[in-house]
Every structure is written in C-alpha cells, then in structure tokens.
Tab-separated table of C-alpha atoms in Angstrom:
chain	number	residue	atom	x	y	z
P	24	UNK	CA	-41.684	18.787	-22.109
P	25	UNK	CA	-38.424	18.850	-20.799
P	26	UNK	CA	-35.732	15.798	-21.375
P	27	UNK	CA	-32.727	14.886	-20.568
P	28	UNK	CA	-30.000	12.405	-22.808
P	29	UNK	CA	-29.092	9.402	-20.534
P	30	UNK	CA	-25.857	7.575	-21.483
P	31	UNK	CA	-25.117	3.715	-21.023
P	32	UNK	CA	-28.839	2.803	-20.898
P	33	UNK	CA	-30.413	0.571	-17.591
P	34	UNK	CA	-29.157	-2.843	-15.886
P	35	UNK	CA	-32.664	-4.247	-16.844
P	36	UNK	CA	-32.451	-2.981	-20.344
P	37	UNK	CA	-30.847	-5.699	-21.829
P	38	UNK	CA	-29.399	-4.449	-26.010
P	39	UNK	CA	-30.514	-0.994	-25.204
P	40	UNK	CA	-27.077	-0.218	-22.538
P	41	UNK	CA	-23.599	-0.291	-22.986
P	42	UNK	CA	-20.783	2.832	-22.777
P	43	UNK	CA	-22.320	3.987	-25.765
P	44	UNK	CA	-25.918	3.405	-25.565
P	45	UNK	CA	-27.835	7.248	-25.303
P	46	UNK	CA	-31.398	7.231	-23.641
P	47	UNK	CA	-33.553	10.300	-23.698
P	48	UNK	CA	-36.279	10.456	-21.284
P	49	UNK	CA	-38.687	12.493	-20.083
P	50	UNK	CA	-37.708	14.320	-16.845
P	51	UNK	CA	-41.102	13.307	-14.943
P	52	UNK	CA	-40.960	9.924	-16.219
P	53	UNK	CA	-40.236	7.579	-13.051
P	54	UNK	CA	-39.965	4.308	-14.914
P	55	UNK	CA	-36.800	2.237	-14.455
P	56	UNK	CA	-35.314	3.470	-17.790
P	57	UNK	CA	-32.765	5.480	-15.804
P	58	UNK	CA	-29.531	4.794	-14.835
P	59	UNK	CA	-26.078	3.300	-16.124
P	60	UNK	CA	-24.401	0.121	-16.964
P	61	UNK	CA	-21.117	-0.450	-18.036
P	62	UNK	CA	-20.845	-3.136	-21.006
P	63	UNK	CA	-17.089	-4.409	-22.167
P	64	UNK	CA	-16.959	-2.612	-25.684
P	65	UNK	CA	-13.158	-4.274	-25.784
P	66	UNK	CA	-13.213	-7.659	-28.387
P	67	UNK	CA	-10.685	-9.577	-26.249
P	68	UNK	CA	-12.904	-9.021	-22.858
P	69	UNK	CA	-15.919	-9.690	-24.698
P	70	UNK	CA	-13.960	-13.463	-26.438
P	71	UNK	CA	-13.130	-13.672	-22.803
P	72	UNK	CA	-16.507	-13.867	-20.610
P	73	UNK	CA	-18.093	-15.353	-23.548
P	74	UNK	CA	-15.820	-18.473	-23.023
P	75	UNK	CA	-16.747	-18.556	-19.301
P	76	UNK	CA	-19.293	-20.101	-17.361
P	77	UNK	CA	-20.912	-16.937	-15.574
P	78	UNK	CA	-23.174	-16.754	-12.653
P	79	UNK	CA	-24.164	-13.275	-11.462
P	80	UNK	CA	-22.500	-12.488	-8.092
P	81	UNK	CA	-23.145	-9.729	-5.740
P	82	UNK	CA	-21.106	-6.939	-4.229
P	83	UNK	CA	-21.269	-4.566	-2.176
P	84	UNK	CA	-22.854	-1.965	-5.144
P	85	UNK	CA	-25.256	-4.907	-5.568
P	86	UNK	CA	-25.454	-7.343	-8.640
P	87	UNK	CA	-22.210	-6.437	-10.908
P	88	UNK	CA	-22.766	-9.737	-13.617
P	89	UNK	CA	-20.513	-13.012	-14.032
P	90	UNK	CA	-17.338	-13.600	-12.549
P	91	UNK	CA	-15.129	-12.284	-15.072
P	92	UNK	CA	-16.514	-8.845	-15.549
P	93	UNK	CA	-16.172	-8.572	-11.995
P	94	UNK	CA	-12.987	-9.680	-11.475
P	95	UNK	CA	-11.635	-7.541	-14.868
P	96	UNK	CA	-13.818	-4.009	-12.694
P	97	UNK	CA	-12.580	-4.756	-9.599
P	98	UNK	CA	-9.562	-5.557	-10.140
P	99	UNK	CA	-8.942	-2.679	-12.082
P	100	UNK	CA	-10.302	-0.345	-9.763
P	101	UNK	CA	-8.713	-1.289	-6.659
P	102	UNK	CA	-5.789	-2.713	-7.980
P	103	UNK	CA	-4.711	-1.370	-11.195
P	104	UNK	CA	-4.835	-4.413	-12.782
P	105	UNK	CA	-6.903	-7.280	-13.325
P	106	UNK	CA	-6.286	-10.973	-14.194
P	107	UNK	CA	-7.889	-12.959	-17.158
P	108	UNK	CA	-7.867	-16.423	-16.653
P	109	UNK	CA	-8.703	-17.250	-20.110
P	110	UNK	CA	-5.839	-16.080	-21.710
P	111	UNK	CA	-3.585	-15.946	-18.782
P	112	UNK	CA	-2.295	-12.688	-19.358
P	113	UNK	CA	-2.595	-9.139	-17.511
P	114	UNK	CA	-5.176	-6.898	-18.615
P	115	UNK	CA	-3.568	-3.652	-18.224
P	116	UNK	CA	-6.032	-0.353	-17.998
P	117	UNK	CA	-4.934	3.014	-19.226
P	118	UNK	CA	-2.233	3.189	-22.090
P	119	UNK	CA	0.239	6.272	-21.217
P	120	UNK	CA	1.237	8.537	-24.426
P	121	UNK	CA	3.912	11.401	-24.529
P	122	UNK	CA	6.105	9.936	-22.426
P	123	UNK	CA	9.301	11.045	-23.825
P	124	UNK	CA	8.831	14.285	-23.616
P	125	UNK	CA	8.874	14.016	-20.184
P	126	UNK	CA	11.839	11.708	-20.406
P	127	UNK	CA	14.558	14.783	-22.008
P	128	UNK	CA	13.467	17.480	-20.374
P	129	UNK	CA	16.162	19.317	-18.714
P	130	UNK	CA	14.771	19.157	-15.002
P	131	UNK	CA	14.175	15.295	-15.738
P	132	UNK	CA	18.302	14.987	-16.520
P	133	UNK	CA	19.146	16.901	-13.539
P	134	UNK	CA	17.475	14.898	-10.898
P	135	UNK	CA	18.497	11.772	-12.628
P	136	UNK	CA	22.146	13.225	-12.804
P	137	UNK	CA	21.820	13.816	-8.576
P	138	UNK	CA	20.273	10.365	-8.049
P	139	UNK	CA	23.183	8.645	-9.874
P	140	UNK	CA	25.760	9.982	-7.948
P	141	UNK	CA	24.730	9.231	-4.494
P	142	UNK	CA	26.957	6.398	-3.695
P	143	UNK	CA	29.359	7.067	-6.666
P	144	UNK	CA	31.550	9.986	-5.531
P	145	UNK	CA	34.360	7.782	-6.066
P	146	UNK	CA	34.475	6.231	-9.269
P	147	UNK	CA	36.323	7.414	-12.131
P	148	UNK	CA	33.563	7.763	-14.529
P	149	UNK	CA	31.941	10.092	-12.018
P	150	UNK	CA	34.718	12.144	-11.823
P	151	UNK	CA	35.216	12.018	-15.667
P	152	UNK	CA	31.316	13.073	-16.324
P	153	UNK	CA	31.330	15.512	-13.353
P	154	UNK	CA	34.391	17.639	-14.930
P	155	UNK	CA	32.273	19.390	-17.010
P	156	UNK	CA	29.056	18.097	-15.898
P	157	UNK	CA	26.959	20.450	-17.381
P	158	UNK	CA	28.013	20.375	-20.869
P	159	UNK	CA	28.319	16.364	-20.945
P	160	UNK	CA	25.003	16.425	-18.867
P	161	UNK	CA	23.058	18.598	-21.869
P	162	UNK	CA	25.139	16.224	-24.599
P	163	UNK	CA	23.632	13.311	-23.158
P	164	UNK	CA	20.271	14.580	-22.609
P	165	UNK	CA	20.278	15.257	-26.669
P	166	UNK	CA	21.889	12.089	-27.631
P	167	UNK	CA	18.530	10.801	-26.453
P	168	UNK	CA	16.436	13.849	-27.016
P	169	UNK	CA	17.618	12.845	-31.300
P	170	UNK	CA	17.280	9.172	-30.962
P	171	UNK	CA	21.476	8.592	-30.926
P	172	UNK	CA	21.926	7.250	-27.518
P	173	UNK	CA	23.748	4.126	-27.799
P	174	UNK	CA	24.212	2.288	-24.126
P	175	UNK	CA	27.975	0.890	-23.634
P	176	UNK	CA	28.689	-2.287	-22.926
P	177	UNK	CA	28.493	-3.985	-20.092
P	178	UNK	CA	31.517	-4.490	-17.422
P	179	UNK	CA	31.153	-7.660	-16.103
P	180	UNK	CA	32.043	-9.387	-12.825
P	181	UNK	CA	30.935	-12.426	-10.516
P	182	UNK	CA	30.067	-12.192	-6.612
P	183	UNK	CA	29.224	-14.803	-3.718
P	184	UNK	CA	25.957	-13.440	-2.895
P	185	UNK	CA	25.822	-16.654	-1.307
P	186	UNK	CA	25.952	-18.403	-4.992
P	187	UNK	CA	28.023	-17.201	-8.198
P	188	UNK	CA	26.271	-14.522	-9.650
P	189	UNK	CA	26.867	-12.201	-12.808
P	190	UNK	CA	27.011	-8.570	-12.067
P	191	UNK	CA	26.993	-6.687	-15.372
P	192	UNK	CA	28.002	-3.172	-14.624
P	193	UNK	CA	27.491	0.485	-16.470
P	194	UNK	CA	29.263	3.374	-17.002
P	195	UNK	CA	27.831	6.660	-14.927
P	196	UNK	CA	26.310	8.634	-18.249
P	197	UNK	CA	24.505	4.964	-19.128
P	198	UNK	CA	22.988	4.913	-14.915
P	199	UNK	CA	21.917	8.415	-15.683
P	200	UNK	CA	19.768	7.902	-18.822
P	201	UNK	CA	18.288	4.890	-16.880
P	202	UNK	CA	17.115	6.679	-14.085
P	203	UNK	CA	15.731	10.012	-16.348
P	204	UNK	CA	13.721	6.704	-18.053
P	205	UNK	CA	12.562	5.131	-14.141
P	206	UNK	CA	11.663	8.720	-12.754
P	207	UNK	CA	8.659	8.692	-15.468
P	208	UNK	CA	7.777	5.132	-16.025
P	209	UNK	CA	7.982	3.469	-12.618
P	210	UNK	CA	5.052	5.332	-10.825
P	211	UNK	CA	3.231	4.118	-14.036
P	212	UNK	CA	4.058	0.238	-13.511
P	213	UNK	CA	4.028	1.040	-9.255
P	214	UNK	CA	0.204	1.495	-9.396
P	215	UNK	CA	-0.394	-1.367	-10.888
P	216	UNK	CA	1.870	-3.812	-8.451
P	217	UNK	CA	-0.067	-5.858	-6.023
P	218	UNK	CA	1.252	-5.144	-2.438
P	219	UNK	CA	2.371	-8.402	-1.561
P	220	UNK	CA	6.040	-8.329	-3.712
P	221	UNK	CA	8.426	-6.411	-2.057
P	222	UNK	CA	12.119	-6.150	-4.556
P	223	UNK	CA	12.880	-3.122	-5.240
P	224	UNK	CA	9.906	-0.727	-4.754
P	225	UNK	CA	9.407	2.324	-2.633
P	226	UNK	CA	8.832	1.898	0.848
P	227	UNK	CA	9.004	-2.412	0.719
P	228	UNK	CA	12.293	-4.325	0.656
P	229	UNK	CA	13.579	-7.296	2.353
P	230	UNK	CA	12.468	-6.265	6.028
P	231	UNK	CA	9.245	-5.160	5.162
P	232	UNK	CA	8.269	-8.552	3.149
P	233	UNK	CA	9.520	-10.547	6.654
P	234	UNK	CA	7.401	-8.129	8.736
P	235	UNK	CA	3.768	-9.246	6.468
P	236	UNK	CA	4.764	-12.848	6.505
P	237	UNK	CA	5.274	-12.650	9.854
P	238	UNK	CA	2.022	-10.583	10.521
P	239	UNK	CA	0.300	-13.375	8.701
P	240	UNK	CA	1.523	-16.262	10.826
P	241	UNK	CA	0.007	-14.158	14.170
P	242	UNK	CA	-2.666	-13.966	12.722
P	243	UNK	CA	-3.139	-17.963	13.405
P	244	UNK	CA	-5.305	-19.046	10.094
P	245	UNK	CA	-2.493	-20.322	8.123
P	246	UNK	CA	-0.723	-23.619	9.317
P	247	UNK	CA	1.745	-24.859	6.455
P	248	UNK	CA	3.137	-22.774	3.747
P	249	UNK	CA	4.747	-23.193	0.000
P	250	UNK	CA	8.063	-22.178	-1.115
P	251	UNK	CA	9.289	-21.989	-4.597
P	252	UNK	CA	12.475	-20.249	-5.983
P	253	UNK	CA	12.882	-19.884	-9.668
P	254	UNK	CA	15.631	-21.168	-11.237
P	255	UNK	CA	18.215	-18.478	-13.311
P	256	UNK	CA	15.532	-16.018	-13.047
P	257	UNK	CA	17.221	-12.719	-14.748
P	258	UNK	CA	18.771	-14.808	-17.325
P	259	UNK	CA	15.162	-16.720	-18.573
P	260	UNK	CA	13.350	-13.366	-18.440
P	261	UNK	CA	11.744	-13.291	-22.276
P	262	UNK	CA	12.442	-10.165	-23.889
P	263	UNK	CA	9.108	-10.705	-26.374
P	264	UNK	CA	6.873	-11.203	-22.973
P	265	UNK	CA	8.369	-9.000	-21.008
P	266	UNK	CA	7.789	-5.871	-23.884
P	267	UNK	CA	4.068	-7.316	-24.359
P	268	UNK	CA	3.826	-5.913	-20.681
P	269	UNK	CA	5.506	-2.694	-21.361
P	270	UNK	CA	3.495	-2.034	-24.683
P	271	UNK	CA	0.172	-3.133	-22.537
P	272	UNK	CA	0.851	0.092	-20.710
P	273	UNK	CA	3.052	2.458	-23.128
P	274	UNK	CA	1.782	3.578	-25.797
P	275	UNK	CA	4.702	6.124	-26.635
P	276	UNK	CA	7.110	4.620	-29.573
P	277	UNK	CA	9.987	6.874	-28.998
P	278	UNK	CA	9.974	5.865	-25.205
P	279	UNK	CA	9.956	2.408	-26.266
P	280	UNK	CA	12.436	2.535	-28.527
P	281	UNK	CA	14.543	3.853	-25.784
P	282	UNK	CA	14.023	0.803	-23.143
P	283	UNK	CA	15.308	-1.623	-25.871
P	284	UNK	CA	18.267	0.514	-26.387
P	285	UNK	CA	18.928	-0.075	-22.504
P	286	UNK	CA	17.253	-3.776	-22.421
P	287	UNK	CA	17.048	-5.499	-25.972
P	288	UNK	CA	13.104	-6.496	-26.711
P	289	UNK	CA	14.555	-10.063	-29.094
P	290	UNK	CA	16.637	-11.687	-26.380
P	291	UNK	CA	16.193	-13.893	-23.640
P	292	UNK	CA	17.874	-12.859	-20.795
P	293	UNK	CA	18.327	-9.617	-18.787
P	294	UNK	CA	21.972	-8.075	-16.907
P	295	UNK	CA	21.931	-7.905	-12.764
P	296	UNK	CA	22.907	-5.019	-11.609
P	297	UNK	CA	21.406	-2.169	-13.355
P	298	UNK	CA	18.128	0.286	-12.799
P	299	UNK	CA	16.609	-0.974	-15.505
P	300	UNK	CA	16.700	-4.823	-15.146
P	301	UNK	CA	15.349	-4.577	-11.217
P	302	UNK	CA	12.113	-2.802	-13.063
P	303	UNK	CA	12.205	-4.913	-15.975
P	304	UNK	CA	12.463	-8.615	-13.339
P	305	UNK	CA	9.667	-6.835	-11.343
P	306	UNK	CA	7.354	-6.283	-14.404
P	307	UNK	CA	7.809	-10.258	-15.295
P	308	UNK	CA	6.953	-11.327	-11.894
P	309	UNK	CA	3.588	-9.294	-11.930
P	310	UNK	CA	2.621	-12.213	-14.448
P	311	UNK	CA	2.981	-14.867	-11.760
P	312	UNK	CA	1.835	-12.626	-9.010
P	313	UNK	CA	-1.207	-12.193	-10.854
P	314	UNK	CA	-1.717	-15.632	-11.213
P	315	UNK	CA	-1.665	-16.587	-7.691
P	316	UNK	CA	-4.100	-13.629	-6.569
P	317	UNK	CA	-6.070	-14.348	-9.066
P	318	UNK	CA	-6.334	-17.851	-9.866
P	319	UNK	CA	-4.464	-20.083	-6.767
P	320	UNK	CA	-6.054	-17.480	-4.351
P	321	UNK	CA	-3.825	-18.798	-1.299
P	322	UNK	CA	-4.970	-17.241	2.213
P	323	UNK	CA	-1.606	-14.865	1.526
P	324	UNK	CA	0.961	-14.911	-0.587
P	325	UNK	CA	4.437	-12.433	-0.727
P	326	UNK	CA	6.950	-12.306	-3.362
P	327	UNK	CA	10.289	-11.160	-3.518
P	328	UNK	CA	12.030	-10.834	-7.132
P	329	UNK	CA	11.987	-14.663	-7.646
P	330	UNK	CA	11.428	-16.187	-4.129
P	331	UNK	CA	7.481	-17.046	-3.296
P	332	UNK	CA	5.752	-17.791	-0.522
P	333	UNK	CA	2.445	-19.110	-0.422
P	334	UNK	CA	0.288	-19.549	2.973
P	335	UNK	CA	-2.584	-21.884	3.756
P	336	UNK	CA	-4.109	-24.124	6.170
P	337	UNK	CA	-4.199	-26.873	3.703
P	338	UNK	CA	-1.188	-29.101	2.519
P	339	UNK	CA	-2.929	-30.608	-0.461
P	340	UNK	CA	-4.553	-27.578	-1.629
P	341	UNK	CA	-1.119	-26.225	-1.305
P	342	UNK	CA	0.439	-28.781	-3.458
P	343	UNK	CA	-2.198	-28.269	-5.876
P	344	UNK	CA	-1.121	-24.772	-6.396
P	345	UNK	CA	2.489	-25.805	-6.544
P	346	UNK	CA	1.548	-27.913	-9.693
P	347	UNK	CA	-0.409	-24.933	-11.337
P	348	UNK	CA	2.018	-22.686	-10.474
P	349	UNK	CA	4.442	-24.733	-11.939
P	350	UNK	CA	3.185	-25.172	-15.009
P	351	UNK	CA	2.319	-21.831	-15.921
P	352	UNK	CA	5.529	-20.633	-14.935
P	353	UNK	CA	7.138	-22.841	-17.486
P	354	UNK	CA	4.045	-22.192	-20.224
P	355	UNK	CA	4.185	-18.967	-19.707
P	356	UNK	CA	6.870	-17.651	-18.141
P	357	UNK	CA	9.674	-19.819	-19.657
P	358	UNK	CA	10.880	-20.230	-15.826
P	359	UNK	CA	11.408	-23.338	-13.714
P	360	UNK	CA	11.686	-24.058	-9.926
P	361	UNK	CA	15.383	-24.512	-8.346
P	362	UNK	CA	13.266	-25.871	-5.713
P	363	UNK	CA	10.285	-26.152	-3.472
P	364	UNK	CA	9.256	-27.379	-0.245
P	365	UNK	CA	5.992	-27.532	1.753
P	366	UNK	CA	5.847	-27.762	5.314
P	367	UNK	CA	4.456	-26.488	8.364
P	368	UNK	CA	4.690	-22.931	9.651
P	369	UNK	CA	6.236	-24.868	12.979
P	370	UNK	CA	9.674	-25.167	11.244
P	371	UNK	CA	9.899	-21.672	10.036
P	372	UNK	CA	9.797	-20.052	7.306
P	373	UNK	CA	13.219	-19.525	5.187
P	374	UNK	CA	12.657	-16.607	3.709
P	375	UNK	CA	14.731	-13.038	2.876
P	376	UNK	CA	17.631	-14.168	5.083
P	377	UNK	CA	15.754	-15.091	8.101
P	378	UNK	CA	13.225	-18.043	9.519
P	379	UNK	CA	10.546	-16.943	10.682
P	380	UNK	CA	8.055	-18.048	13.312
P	381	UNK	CA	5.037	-16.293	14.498
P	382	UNK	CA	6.282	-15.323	17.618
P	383	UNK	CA	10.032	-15.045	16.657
P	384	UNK	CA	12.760	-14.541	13.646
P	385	UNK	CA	16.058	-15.774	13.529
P	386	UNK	CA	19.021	-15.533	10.875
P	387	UNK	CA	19.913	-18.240	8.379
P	388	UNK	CA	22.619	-20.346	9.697
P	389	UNK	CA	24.326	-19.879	6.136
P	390	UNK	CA	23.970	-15.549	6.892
P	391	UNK	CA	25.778	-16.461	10.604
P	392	UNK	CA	28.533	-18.809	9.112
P	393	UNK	CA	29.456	-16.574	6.431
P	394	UNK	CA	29.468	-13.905	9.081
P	395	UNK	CA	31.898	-15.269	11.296
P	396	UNK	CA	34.267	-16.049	8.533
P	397	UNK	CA	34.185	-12.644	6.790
P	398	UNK	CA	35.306	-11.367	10.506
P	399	UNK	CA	37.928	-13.608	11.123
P	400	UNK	CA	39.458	-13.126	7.461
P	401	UNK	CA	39.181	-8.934	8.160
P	402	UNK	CA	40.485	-9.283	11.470
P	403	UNK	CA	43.878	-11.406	10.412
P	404	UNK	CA	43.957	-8.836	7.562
P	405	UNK	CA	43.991	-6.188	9.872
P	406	UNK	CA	41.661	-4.146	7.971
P	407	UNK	CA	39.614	-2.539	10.483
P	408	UNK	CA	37.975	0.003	7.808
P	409	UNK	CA	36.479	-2.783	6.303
P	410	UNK	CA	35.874	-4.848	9.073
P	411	UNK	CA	33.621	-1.544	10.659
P	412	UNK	CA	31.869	-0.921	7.735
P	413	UNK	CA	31.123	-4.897	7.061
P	414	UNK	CA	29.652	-5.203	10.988
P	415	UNK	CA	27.753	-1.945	10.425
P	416	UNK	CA	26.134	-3.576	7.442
P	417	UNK	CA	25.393	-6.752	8.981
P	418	UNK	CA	24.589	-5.813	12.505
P	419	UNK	CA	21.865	-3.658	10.997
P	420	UNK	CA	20.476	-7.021	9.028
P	421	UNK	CA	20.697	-9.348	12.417
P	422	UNK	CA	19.234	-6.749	14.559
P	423	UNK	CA	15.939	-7.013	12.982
P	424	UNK	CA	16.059	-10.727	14.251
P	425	UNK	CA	16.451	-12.195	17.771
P	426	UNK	CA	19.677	-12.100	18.180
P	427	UNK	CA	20.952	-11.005	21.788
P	428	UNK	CA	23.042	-13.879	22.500
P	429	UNK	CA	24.676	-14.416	18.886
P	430	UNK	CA	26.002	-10.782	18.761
P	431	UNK	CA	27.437	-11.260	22.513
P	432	UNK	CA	28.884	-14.239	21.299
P	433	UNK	CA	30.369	-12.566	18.382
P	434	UNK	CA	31.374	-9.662	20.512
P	435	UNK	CA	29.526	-6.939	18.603
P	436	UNK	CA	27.117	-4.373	19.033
C-alpha cells in the first residue's frame, strides 16, 4: 500500500502537529489526519501567547487560534512585521546574511558614487574626489572592502527650520559609503514599514502624508484627532535600541560593524543631516508606529519622522491613547512629548506645514509670515537669483494648498 509523509500534522491533532511534526498515511485513508498546522517552534513567541489570555478567533482561512498567534501570522504576512504586546518590542521575520558582499562590490560603489553627486556639483570635496574619481572611488571601496574605513568628523552648523536645529554635515567620500550601505539595506527595512509614516521613503513625503490625512477626514468617520510631537527626537534616539532593531533583521557582522562606524551603537543621540540618520530615525519610529497599529488601534493614524497624528471619533478614547502612548514612548523609547493637543477635525489639522480640513488645506500662518519676510529681505538685497530660486521652492509647497488669493496678494505665480 502506497503512503505518503505528511509534515506539520492536523489542526485537530493536538501534540501530534507542529513545523516539525511528520505524518505518514495511507493514500486511501480519508480520515481527518491530513493537513497542516503551523505551531510557534520560537521560545520567545511561545513565553509570549502563553502569558496571554487567548480565545480562538476566525479569519477569513477559518479558525487561526488566540489572538497573539494571529496577530504575530498576520502581521507578518501582510505587513512584514508583527507587534508583541507582551514584550513591547517588534518581532522581526527573516534575518538577512551576506550582506556585505553586496555592500563593496564595484557596481554597488558606482551607483552610490552617481547618487551622491546629484546636487553636489559644486562643492569642493566633489571636485577634490571627482579629480581622479576612479582611483579614489576603488580606494574607498577597499577601505571598507578590509574593514579600515574610518568616517570623518562631522562639520557642524545651525539653521531656522523654523526652530534652531543642528545640521552635522559629511564630507562627499563619507555620503558615498552611506549610500553603497542604504542601496542594500533600505529595501530590507522598506518592507517591513507600515504605510502610514511618510519621512523619507520612496514614493511618500510631506505631500503625500497631507493627501491620506486628508483622504481620511472625507471619509466622514473620524471627528477629533490627536497630535503629539516628540521632543529632541534625533538627539534621544538610543543607540542600544535602535541596533536591537538592526540586529532583529541583520544577521551579517561585517555589515554591522560598518553602520556603527557611520552611527555609533553605545551613544545616545544621532547627527541631522546625513543618509544614514534619516534611516536610522525611521527604524526607531517603527517602534511607536507599531504600537499604535497594534495596540491603540486608532481609526487611522500617519506619522512623519517625529510628528503623529492619531484619528478617531472619540475624545476620551483619544486621550486614553495619548496616556499609553506616552508612557511607552518614555519606557521604551526614552522620548517625551514637546506637546500635544486634542481637538476636533473642525479646526484643522496642523500638520506637515499645512491645516487641513476635509474639504480644504491651507498653509501655516508661521510658513506665510516667514515667507513674506524672506521676500522682502531678498528683494532690498537685490538678489534676484536667490529670490527666483526661493519662490520656485516655495510656490511649489503653497500650490498644493488653497492659495489663489495669497499668491495674488504676494504677487507671484
């Protein structure tokens, strides 16, 4: 009689399943021994759901178990990443190995070489590197092909951006090396983002995170919404938590070693300005977007770097959330709110440089005042370069608002 070897056992088979369970069964047997069911070999999950009160649930595939092993699947599977509320922590999916070798090959270098100089055609350590560009382009790519790669220092400067803020600069061979690292590791950490943040990420940015909150508010089931803003949020970023999220997913030591040569893994605190830190300040804000997905479960939420915005019908269950969210930012997070505010979607929403309304958006009056000010100063300068290239920049910001009569008030087009 023929048979055949079933792995993972039945759903009704209780000790006799799991991933590495093997049934053999006759091929005309039509009992219910057939089949497959996944059971968490992994000791943390299994710590996890054993510390939970389960109840089975049911999907659309039918009954999947408790709560947790659900939420660990599915969350994998359509996300990339799931959220455990008993250790509240990311539980990251597949490790990536033999990464560095993708990281100094030669093709790797040259793209990262023609990325960095978009924009940078100007500066004098372009022009130094680009001199003999190939040669200093294959030195580099060594340096941190034999583990010698040392980044510079930092040159630092301040901007009104509307507040102070520390810009910590790099020299172009440093930008390089961090963008051969973000060509191979970002689609790793991009698959597992939730689509609701926006900073820095392929096809999302500032207009794009207006445009959802916006679609959300026409959609009519949210009335009020939360707003939070994290205080000092590059400079509190945790270099020990942040690396337990980049060692959740890299499993490569030599590409490791690299990031803390560009970001140090025993300091608290991360530079603006660079490649690295805008992935590095994503990465740290999955931990809270994760949380409020997960956990807080608002009717929608979008973040962008470390602005929030939470929507609901509900006040009080928003405040609620406010005072979780709070805390585990500070537990776990080491971060703090500048402020908050809850309020009704009738006032707007202040968020990304405009208020927004379901049925309109208008600039902040802080975006038009500094505006007006930065014209008048070019225009008594003289300095019409500047001046066209400063209304080019803006105009395209305030024309994704309504804003007919402020530009012919302002005279510009």
């Amino acid at each position: 009689m023929s048979r055949f070897a079933n792995f993972g056992g039945n759903w009704n088979n209780g000790a006799e399943s799991g991933s590495r369970y093997v049934n053999t069964n006759a091929s005309s047997n039509s009992n219910t021994n057939n089949g497959g069911r996944g059971v968490c070999d992994d000791s943390f999950l299994r710590s996890a759901l054993s510390n939970r009160r389960c109840r089975p649930i049911t999907t659309k595939g039918g009954q999947l178990g408790c709560p947790a092993l659900a939420n660990t699947f599915l969350g994998l599977v359509e996300r990339g990443v799931a959220f455990c509320e008993t250790r509240s922590q990311l539980c990251m999916g597949k490790k990536y190995k033999r990464l560095f070798e993708q990281i100094i090959t030669k093709e790797n270098f040259q793209d990262a070489y023609l990325k960095t100089r978009k924009g940078k055609r100007n500066s004098m350590s372009y022009l130094e590197f680009k001199e003999y560009s190939p040669l200093n382009l294959e030195m580099l790519r060594q340096e941190v092909a034999d583990g010698a790669y040392v980044r510079a220092p930092f040159r630092n400067f301040y901007i009104h951006d509307p507040k102070l803020r520390l810009i910590s600069g790099l020299p172009f061979r440093d930008r390089i090396v961090q963008h051969a690292l973000n060509n191979i590791i970002e689609p790793i950490y991009e698959s597992t983002f939730l689509p609701y943040t926006f900073a820095c990420r392929p096809n999302k940015g500032t207009h794009a995170g207006v445009k959802y909150v916006q679609s959300v508010l026409r959609k009519g089931k949210t009335t009020h919404f939360l707003k939070t803003d994290f205080s000092k949020y590059f400079p509190s970023i945790q270099g020990e938590k942040l690396y337990k999220l980049h060692e959740s997913k890299i499993y490569c030591q030599d590409t490791l070693r690299l990031m803390q040569t560009i970001t140090p893994k025993h300091e608290t605190g991360i530079a603006i300005g660079s490649l690295a830190s805008q992935l590095n300040a994503n990465l740290y804000g999955t931990l809270a977007d994760n949380f409020v997905h997960y956990k807080l479960k608002p009717q929608a939420w979008a973040r962008y770097m470390d602005d929030m915005v939470l929507l609901d019908n509900d006040p009080s269950k928003l405040r609620d959330m406010k005072e979780q969210l709070e805390a585990f930012a500070l537990d776990e997070m080491g971060l703090r709110f500048s402020k908050w505010s809850i309020a009704s979607i009738n006032r707007g929403i202040n968020f990304l440089g405009y208020r927004i309304w379901p049925t309109h958006k208008l600039l902040r009056k802080q975006s038009v005042t500094r505006a007006k000010r930065a014209i008048k100063s070019l225009q008594a300068r003289g300095d019409t370069v500047a001046l066209n290239k400063f209304l080019a920049a803006w105009v395209g910001h305030a024309t994704w608002a309504d804003t007919h009569h402020l530009m012919a008030h302002l005279e510009v087009s």
